[in-house]
CSV table of C-alpha atoms in Angstrom, one decimal:
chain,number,residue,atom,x,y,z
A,1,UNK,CA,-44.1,-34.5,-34.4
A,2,UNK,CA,-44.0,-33.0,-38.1
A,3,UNK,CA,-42.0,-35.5,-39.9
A,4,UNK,CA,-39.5,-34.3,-43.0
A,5,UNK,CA,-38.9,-35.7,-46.4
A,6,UNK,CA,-36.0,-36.9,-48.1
A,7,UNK,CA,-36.5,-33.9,-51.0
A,8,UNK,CA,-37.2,-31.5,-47.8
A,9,UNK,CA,-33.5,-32.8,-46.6
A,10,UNK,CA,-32.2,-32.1,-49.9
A,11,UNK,CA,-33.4,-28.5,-50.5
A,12,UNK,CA,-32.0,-27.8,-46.9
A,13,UNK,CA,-28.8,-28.8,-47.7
A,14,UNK,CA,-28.7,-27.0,-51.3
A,15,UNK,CA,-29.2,-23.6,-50.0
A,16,UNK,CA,-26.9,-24.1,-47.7
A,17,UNK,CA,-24.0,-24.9,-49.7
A,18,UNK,CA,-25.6,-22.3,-52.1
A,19,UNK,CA,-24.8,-19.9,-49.1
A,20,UNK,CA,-21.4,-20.5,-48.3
A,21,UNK,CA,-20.6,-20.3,-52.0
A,22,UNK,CA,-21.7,-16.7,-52.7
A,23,UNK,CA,-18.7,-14.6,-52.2
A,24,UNK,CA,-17.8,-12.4,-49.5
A,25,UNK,CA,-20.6,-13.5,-47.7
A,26,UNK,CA,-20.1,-13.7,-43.5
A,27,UNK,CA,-21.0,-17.2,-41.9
A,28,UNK,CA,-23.2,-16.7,-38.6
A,29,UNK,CA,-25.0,-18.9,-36.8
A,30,UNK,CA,-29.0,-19.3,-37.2
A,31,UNK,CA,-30.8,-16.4,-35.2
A,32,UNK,CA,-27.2,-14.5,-34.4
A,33,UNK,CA,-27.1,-10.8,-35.3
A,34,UNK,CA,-23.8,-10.3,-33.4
A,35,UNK,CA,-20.5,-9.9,-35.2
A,36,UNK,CA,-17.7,-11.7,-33.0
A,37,UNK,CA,-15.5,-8.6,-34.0
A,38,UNK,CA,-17.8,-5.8,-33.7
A,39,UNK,CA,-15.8,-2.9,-31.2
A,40,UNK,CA,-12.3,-4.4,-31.6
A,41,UNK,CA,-11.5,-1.4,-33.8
A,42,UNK,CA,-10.8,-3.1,-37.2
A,43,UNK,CA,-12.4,-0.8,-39.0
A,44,UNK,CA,-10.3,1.7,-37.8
A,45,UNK,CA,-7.6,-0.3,-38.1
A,46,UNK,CA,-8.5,-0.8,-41.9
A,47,UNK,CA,-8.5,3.3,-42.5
A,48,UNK,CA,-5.6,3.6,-40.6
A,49,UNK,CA,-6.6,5.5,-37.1
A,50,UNK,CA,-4.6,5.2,-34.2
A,51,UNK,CA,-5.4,3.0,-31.4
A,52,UNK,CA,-7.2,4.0,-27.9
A,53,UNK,CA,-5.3,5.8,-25.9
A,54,UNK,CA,-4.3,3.4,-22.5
A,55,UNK,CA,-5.6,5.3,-19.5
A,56,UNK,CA,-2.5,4.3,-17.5
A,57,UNK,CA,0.2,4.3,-20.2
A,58,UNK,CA,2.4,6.6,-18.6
A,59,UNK,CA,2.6,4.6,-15.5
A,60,UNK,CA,4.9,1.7,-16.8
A,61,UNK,CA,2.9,-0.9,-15.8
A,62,UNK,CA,3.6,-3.3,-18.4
A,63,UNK,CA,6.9,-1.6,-19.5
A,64,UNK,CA,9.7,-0.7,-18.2
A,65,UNK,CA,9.5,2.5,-15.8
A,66,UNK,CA,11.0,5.7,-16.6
A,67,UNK,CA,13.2,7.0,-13.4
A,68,UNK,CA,12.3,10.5,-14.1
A,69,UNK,CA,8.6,9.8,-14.5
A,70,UNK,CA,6.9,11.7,-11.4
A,71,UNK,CA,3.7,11.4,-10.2
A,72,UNK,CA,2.2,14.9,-9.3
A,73,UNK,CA,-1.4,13.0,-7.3
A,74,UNK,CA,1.2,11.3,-5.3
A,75,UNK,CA,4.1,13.4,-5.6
A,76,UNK,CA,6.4,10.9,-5.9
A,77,UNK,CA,8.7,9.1,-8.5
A,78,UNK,CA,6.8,6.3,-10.3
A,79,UNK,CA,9.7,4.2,-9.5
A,80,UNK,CA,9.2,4.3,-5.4
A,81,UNK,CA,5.3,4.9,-5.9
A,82,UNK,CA,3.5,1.4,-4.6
A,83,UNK,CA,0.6,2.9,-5.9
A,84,UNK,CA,1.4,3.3,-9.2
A,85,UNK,CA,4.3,0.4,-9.4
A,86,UNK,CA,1.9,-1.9,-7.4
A,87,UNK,CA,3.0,-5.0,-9.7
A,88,UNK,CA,7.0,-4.7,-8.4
A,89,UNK,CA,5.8,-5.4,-4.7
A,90,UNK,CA,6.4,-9.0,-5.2
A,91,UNK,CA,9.8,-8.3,-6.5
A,92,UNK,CA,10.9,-6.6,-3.2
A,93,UNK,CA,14.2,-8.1,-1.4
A,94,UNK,CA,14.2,-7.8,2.3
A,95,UNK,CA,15.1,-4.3,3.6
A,96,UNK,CA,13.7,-2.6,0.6
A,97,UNK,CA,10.4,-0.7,0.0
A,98,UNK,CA,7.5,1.2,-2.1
A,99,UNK,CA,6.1,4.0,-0.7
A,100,UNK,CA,2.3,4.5,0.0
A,101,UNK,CA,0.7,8.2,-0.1
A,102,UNK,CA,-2.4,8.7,1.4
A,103,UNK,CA,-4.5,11.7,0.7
A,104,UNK,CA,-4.1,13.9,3.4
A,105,UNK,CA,-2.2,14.3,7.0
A,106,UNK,CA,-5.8,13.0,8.3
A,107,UNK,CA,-6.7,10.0,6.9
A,108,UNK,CA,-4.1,7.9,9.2
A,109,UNK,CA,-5.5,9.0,12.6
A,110,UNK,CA,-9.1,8.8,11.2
A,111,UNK,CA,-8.2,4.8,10.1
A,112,UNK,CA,-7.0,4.2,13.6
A,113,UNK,CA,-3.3,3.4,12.2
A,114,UNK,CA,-0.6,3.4,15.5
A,115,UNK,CA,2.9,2.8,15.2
A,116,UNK,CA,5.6,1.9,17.4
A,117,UNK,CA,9.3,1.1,17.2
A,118,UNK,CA,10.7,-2.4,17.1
A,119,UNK,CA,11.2,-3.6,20.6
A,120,UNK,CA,14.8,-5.6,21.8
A,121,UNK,CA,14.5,-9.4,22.7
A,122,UNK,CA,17.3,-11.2,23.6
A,123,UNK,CA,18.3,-14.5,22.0
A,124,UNK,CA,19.7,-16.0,25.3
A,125,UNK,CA,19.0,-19.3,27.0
A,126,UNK,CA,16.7,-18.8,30.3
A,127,UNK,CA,14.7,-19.9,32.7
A,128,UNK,CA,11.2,-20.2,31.8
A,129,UNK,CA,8.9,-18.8,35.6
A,130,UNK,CA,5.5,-16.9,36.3
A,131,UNK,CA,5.4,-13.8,37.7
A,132,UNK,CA,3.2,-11.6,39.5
A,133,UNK,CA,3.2,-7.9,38.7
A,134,UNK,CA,2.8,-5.3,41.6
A,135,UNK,CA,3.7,-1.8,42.8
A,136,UNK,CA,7.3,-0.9,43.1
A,137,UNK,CA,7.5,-0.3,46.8
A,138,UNK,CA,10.0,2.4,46.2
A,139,UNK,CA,7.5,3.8,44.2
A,140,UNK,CA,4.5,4.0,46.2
A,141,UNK,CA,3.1,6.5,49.1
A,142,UNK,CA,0.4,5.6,51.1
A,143,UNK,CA,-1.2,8.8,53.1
A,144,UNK,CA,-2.5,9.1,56.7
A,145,UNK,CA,-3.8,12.2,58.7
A,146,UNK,CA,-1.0,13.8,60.7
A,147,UNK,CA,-3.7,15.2,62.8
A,148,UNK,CA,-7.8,14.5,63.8
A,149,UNK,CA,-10.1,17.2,62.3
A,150,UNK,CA,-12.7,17.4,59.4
A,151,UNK,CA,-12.0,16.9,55.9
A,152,UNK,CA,-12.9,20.3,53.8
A,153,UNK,CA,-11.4,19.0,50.8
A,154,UNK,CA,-11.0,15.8,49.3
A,155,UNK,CA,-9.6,15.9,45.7
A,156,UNK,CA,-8.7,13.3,42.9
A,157,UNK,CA,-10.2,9.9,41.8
A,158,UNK,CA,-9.1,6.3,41.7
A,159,UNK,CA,-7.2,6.4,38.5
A,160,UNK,CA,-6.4,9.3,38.0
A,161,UNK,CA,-2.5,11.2,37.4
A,162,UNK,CA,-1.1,13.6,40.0
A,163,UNK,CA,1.9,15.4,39.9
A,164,UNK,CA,4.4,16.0,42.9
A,165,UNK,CA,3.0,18.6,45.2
A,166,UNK,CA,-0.3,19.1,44.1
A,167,UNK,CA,-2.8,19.4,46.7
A,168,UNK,CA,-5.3,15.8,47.6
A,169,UNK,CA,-6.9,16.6,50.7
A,170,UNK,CA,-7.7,20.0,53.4
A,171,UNK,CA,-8.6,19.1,57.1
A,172,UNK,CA,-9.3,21.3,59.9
A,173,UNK,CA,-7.7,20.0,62.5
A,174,UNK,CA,-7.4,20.9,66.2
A,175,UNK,CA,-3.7,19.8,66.4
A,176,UNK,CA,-2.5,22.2,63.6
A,177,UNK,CA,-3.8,24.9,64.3
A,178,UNK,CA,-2.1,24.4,67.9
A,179,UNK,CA,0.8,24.1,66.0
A,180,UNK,CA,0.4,27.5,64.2
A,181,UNK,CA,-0.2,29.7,67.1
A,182,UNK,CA,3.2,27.8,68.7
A,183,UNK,CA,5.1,28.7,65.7
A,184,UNK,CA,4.1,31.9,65.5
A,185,UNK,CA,4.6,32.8,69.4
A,186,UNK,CA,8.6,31.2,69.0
A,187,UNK,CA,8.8,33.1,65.8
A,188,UNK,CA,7.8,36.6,67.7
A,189,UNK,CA,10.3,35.5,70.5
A,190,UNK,CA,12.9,34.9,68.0
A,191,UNK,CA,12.5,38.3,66.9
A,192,UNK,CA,12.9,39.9,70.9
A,193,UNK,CA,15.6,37.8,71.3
A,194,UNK,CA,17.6,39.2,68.0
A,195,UNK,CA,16.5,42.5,69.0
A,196,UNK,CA,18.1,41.9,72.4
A,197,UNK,CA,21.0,40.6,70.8
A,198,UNK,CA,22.0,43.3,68.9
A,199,UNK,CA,21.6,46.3,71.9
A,200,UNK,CA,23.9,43.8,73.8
A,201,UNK,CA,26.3,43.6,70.6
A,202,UNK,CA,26.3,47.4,70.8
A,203,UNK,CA,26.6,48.0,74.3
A,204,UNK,CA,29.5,45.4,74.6
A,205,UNK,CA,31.9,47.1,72.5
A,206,UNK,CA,31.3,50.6,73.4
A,207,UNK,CA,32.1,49.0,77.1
A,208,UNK,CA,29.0,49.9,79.0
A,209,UNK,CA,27.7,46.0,78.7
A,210,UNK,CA,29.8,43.5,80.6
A,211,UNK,CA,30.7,39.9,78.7
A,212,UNK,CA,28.1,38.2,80.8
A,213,UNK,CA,25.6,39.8,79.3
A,214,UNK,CA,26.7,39.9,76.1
A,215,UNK,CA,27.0,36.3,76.3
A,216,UNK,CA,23.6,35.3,78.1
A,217,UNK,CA,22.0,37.4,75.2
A,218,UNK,CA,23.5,35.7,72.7
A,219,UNK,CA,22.8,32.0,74.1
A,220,UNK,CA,19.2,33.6,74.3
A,221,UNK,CA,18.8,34.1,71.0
A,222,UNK,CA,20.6,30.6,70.0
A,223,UNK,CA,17.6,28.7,72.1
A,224,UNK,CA,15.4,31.5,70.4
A,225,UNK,CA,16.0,30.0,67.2
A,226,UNK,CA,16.4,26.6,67.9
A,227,UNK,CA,12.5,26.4,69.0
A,228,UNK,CA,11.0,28.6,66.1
A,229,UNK,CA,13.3,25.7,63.8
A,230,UNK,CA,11.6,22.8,65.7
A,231,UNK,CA,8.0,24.3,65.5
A,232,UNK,CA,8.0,25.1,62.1
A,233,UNK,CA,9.2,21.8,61.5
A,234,UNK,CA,6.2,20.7,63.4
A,235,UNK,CA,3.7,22.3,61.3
A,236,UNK,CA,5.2,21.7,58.1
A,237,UNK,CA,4.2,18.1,59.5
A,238,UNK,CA,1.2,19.0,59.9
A,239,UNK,CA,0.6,20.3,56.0
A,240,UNK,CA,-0.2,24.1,57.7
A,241,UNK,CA,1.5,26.9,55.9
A,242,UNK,CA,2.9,29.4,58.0
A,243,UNK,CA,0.6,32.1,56.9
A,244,UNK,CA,-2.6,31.9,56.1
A,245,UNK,CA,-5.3,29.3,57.3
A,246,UNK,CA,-4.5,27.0,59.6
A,247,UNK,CA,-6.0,23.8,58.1
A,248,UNK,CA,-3.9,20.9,57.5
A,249,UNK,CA,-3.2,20.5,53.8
A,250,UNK,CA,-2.2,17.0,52.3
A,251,UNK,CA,-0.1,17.0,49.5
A,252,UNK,CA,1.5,14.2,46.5
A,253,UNK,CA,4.9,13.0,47.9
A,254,UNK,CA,5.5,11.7,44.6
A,255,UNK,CA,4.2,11.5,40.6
A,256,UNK,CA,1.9,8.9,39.8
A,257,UNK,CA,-1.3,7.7,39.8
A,258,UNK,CA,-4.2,7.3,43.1
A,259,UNK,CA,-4.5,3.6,43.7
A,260,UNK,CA,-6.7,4.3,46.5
A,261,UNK,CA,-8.7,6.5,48.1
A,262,UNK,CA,-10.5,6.6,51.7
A,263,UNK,CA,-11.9,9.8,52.2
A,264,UNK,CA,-14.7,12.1,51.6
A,265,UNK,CA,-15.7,15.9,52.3
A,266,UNK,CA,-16.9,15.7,55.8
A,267,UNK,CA,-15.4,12.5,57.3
A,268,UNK,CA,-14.1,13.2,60.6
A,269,UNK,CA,-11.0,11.3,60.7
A,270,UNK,CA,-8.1,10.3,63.6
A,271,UNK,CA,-4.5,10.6,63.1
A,272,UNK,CA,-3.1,7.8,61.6
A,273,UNK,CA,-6.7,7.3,58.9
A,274,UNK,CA,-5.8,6.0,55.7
A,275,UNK,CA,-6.5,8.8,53.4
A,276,UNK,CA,-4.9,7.6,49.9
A,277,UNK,CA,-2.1,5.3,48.3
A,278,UNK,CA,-0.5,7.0,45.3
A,279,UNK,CA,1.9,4.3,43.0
A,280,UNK,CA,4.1,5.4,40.1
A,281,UNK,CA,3.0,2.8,36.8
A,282,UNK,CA,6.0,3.6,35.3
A,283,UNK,CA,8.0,1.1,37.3
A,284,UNK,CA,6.8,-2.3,38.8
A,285,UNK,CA,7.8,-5.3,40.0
A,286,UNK,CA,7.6,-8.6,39.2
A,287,UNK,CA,7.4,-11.4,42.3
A,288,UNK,CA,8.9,-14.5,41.2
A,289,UNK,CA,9.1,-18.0,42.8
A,290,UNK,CA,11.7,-19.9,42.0
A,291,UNK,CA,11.8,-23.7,42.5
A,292,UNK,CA,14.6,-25.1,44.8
A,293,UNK,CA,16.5,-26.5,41.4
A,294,UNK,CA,16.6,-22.9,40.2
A,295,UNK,CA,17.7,-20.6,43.4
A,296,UNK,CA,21.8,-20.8,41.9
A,297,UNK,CA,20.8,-18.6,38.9
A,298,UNK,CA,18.8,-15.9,40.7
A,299,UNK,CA,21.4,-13.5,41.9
A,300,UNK,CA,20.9,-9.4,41.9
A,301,UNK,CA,21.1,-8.1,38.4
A,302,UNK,CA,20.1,-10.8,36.1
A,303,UNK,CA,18.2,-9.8,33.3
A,304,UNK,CA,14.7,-10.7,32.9
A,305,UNK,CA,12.2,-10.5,30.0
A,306,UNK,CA,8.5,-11.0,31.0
A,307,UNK,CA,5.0,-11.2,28.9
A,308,UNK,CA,1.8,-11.3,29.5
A,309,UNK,CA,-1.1,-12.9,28.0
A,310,UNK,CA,-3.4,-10.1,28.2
A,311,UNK,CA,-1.2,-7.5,26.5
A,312,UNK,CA,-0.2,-9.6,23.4
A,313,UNK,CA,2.8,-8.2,21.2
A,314,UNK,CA,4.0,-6.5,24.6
A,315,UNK,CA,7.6,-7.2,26.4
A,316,UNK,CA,8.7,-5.9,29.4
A,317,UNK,CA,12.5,-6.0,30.3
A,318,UNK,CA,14.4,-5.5,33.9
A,319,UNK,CA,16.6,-6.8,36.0
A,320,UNK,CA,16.5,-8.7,39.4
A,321,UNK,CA,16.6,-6.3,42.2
A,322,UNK,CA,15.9,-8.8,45.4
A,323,UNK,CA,16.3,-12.3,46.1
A,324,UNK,CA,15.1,-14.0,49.8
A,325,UNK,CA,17.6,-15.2,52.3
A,326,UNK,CA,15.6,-18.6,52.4
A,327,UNK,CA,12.9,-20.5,50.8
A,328,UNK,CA,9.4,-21.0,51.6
A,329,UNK,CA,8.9,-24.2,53.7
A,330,UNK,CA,5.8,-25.1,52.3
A,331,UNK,CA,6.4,-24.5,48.8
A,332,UNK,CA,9.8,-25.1,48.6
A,333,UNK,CA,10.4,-22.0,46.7
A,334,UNK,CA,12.8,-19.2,46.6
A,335,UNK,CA,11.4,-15.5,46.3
A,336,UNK,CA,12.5,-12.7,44.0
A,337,UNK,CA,11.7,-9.4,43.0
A,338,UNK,CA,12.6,-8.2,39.5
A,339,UNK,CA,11.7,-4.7,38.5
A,340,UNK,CA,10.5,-3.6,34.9
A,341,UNK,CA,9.8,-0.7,33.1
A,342,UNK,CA,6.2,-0.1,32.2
A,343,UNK,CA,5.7,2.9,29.8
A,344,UNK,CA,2.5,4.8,29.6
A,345,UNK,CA,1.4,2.4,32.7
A,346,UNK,CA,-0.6,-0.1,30.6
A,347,UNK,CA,1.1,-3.0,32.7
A,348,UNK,CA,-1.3,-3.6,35.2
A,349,UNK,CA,-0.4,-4.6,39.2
A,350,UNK,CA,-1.6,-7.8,39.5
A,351,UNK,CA,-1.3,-9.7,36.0
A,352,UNK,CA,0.1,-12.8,35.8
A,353,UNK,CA,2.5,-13.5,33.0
A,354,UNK,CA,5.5,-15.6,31.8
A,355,UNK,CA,9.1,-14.4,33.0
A,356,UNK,CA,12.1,-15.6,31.4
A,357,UNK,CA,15.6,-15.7,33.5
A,358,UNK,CA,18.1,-15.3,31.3
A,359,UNK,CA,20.8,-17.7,32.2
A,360,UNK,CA,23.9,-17.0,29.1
A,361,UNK,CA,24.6,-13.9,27.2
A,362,UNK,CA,23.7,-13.6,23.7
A,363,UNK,CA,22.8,-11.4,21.3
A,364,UNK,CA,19.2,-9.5,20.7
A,365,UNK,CA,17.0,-9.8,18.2
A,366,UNK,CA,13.8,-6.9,17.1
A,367,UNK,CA,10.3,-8.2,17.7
A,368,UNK,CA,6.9,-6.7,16.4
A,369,UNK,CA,3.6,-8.2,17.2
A,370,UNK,CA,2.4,-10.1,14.8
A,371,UNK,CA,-0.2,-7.6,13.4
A,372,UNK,CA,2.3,-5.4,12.5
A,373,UNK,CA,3.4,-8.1,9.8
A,374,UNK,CA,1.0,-8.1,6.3
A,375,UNK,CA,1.5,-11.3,4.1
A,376,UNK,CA,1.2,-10.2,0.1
A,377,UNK,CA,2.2,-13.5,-2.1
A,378,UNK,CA,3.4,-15.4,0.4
A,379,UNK,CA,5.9,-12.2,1.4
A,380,UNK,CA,6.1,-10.6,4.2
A,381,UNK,CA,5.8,-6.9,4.7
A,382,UNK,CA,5.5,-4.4,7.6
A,383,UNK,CA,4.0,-0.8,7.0
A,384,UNK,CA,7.0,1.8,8.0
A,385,UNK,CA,6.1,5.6,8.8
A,386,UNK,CA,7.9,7.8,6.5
A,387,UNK,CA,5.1,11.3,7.4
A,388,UNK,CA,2.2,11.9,8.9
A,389,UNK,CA,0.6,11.1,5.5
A,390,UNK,CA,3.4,8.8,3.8
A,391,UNK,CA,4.1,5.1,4.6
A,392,UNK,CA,6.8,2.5,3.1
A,393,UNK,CA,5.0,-1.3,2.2
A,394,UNK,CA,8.9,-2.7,3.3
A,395,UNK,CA,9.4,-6.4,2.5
A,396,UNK,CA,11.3,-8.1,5.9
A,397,UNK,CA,12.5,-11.7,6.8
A,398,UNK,CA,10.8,-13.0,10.1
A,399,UNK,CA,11.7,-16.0,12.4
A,400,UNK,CA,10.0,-17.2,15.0
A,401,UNK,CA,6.5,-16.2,16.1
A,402,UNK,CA,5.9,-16.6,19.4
A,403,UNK,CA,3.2,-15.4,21.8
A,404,UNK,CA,1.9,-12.4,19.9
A,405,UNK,CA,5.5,-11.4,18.8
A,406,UNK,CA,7.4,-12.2,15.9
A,407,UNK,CA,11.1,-11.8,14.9
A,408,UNK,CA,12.6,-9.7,12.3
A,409,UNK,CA,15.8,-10.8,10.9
A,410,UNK,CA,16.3,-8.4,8.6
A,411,UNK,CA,14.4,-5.5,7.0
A,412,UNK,CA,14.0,-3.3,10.1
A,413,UNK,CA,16.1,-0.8,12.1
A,414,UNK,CA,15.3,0.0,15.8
A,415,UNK,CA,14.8,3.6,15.0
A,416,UNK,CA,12.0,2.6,12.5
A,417,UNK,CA,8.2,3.2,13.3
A,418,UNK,CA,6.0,0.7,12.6
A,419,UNK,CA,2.2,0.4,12.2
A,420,UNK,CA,1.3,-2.0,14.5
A,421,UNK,CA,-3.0,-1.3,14.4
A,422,UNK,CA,-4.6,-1.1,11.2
A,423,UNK,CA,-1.9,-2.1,8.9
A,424,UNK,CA,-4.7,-3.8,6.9
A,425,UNK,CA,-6.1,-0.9,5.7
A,426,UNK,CA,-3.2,0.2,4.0
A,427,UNK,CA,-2.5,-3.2,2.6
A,428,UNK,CA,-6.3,-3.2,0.9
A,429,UNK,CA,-5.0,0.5,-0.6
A,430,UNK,CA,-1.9,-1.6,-2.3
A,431,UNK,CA,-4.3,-4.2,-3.3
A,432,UNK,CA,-6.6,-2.2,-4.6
A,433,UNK,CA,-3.6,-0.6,-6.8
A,434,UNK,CA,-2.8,-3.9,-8.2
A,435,UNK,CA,-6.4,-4.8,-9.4
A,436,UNK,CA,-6.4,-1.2,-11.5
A,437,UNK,CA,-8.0,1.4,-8.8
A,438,UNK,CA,-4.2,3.1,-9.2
A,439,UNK,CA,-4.0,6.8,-9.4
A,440,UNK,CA,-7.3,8.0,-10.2
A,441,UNK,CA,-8.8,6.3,-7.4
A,442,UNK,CA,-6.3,7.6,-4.6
């Protein structure tokens, strides 16, 4: 180690103070070519040049917002822009709002965002029971051949929609055919007989024809029409038209959707073969069981509100429509029916869920599922669709949360739509606002 001198020391220390003494002179640290100050514009400042221009003056964020200022990216006032006015989210009250523009009509459906409006719960006491759905019985068809034959045609799939009318399934069968050439021999008898009618009509009032005949012609023609009635009744049975081919055609009694099908192109089937069951999804029912304690409060017409755990943020409302005469001896339980409403059919048959049986009146409350609901400093906020390419960040006051649905108190209307998928992706657009990305980068 090199070792220093007291008069080394000492000539150190002179030129130091000899340093800081010269005038004018900057104090830096050993080995530091950087000036602490450099690009803070004093020298500008010193010949009197005007400050850098701030890229988002203009925007009020750190002043206080012109109410005619307009932004033409957005085309919207600054004021209502979230975009642009990011920082006042925080300072929303329930029921209020900034609006969100996104770039083009596009951009929503390409993000996956869905909306929905707020669905009704009601606030009343109830009965807490789980249900079974299943098909509405008065809403469900399940087909048979009329006749034995060959099937020609076998149309539609498990699954899929058919509309009232629309042709399932051709057979040729034996029987209809019979029943075509019987229809049509009555129907050329019905003709004779009207023909005969009419000469006796004639005849009868110019006096040549006695009342007997007259009469006898005209019970003729009565039995006449009485059998072509009956075999076209017949053949209408069996699904064969009354001209053209004779095969027998099965057709949709109803709208809805194929539940089953047993039949292919070529079977050979029996009268009385199960061919298909058609159920409407739009209506179900819900079979309840309810203990022995419970049986006073079923009664026709109670309301019911059901969920289920495999549709989250989902509620289903009805009304009792059947209750049994007795309970089960084994189980000790009472059997009802409640049917539901189940738009676009996503209520499957066959779930099991949680029913409540309301037991008091009261009022109703909105729900949303809880993804609908973003949290932004500690707020909460739902995503409202104003356009196809315009949203509203709306601050709202929630309650309870409770099995994938949570309760607005205030902030919504029933009429609003809300974003209920993808909500987060306009949230990360308002956050994005706040850190700077603002117009520019929209």
């Amino acid at each position: 180690m090199k070792t220093y001198t007291h008069t080394h020391l000492l000539l150190v220390a002179l030129c130091t103070v000899a340093l800081i003494a010269l005038p004018g002179a900057p104090v830096q640290a050993a080995g530091d070519d950087h000036d602490d100050h450099a690009g803070h514009g004093h020298e500008n400042e010193a010949k009197g040049a005007a400050p850098a221009a701030d890229p988002h003056a203009g925007h009020g964020h750190d002043e206080e917002i012109d109410p005619t200022a307009f932004c033409k990216e957005h085309q919207l006032f600054e004021r209502e822009d979230a975009l642009c006015q990011a920082g006042l989210i925080a300072a929303l009250q329930p029921g209020q709002g900034l609006k969100v523009r996104l770039a083009s009509t596009e951009v929503a459906a390409k993000a996956g965002i869905k909306t929905a409006k707020p669905q009704s719960m009601s606030t009343a006491a109830g009965v807490m029971l789980t249900g079974r759905s299943e098909f509405n019985r008065n809403r469900l068809a399940r087909l048979t051949a009329v006749g034995g034959g060959v099937v020609r045609r076998a149309n539609g799939e498990v699954g899929q929609r058919v509309t009232k009318g629309e042709l399932l399934a051709e057979i040729a069968s034996p029987e209809g055919a019979a029943a075509r050439g019987q229809h049509g021999s009555a129907v050329a008898r019905l003709a004779q007989a009207e023909a005969a009618f009419a000469r006796e009509k004639d005849l009868f009032g110019k006096g040549i024809s006695s009342r007997l005949e007259f009469q006898q012609a005209e019970a003729d023609l009565g039995a006449a029409r009485s059998e072509a009635e009956q075999l076209r009744a017949q053949l209408a049975g069996y699904g064969v038209a009354e001209s053209g081919g004779s095969q027998s055609r099965l057709r949709a009694p109803l709208a809805g959707v194929i539940v089953e099908k047993h039949v292919a192109v070529g079977d050979v089937v029996a009268p009385g073969t199960p061919l298909y069951t058609i159920a409407d999804p739009e209506s179900l029912w819900i079979a309840l069981a309810l203990p022995e304690t419970r049986v006073g409060q079923a009664v026709v017409g109670a309301s019911v509100e059901a969920r289920f755990d495999g549709l989250p943020g989902s509620l289903f409302r009805g009304r009792i429509v059947s209750v049994g005469a007795a309970l089960d001896e084994r189980s000790r339980t009472l059997q009802a029916v409640a049917e539901i409403k189940n738009p676009g059919g996503k209520l499957k048959a066959g779930m099991f869920g949680q029913v409540k049986l309301l037991t008091a009146a009261a009022g109703e409350s909105l729900v949303v599922p809880a993804a609908a609901v973003q949290s932004i400093d500690q707020g909460s906020y739902v995503f409202v669709r104003q356009a196809a390419d315009l949203f509203e960040v709306r601050r709202v006051e929630v309650g309870a949360k409770e099995q994938g649905l949570v309760t607005i108190l205030f902030g919504l209307a029933p009429h609003d739509e809300v974003v209920v998928a993808q909500g987060f992706a306009l949230k990360s657009e308002v956050l994005k606002a706040r850190l700077g990305a603002s117009c520019a980068d929209h």
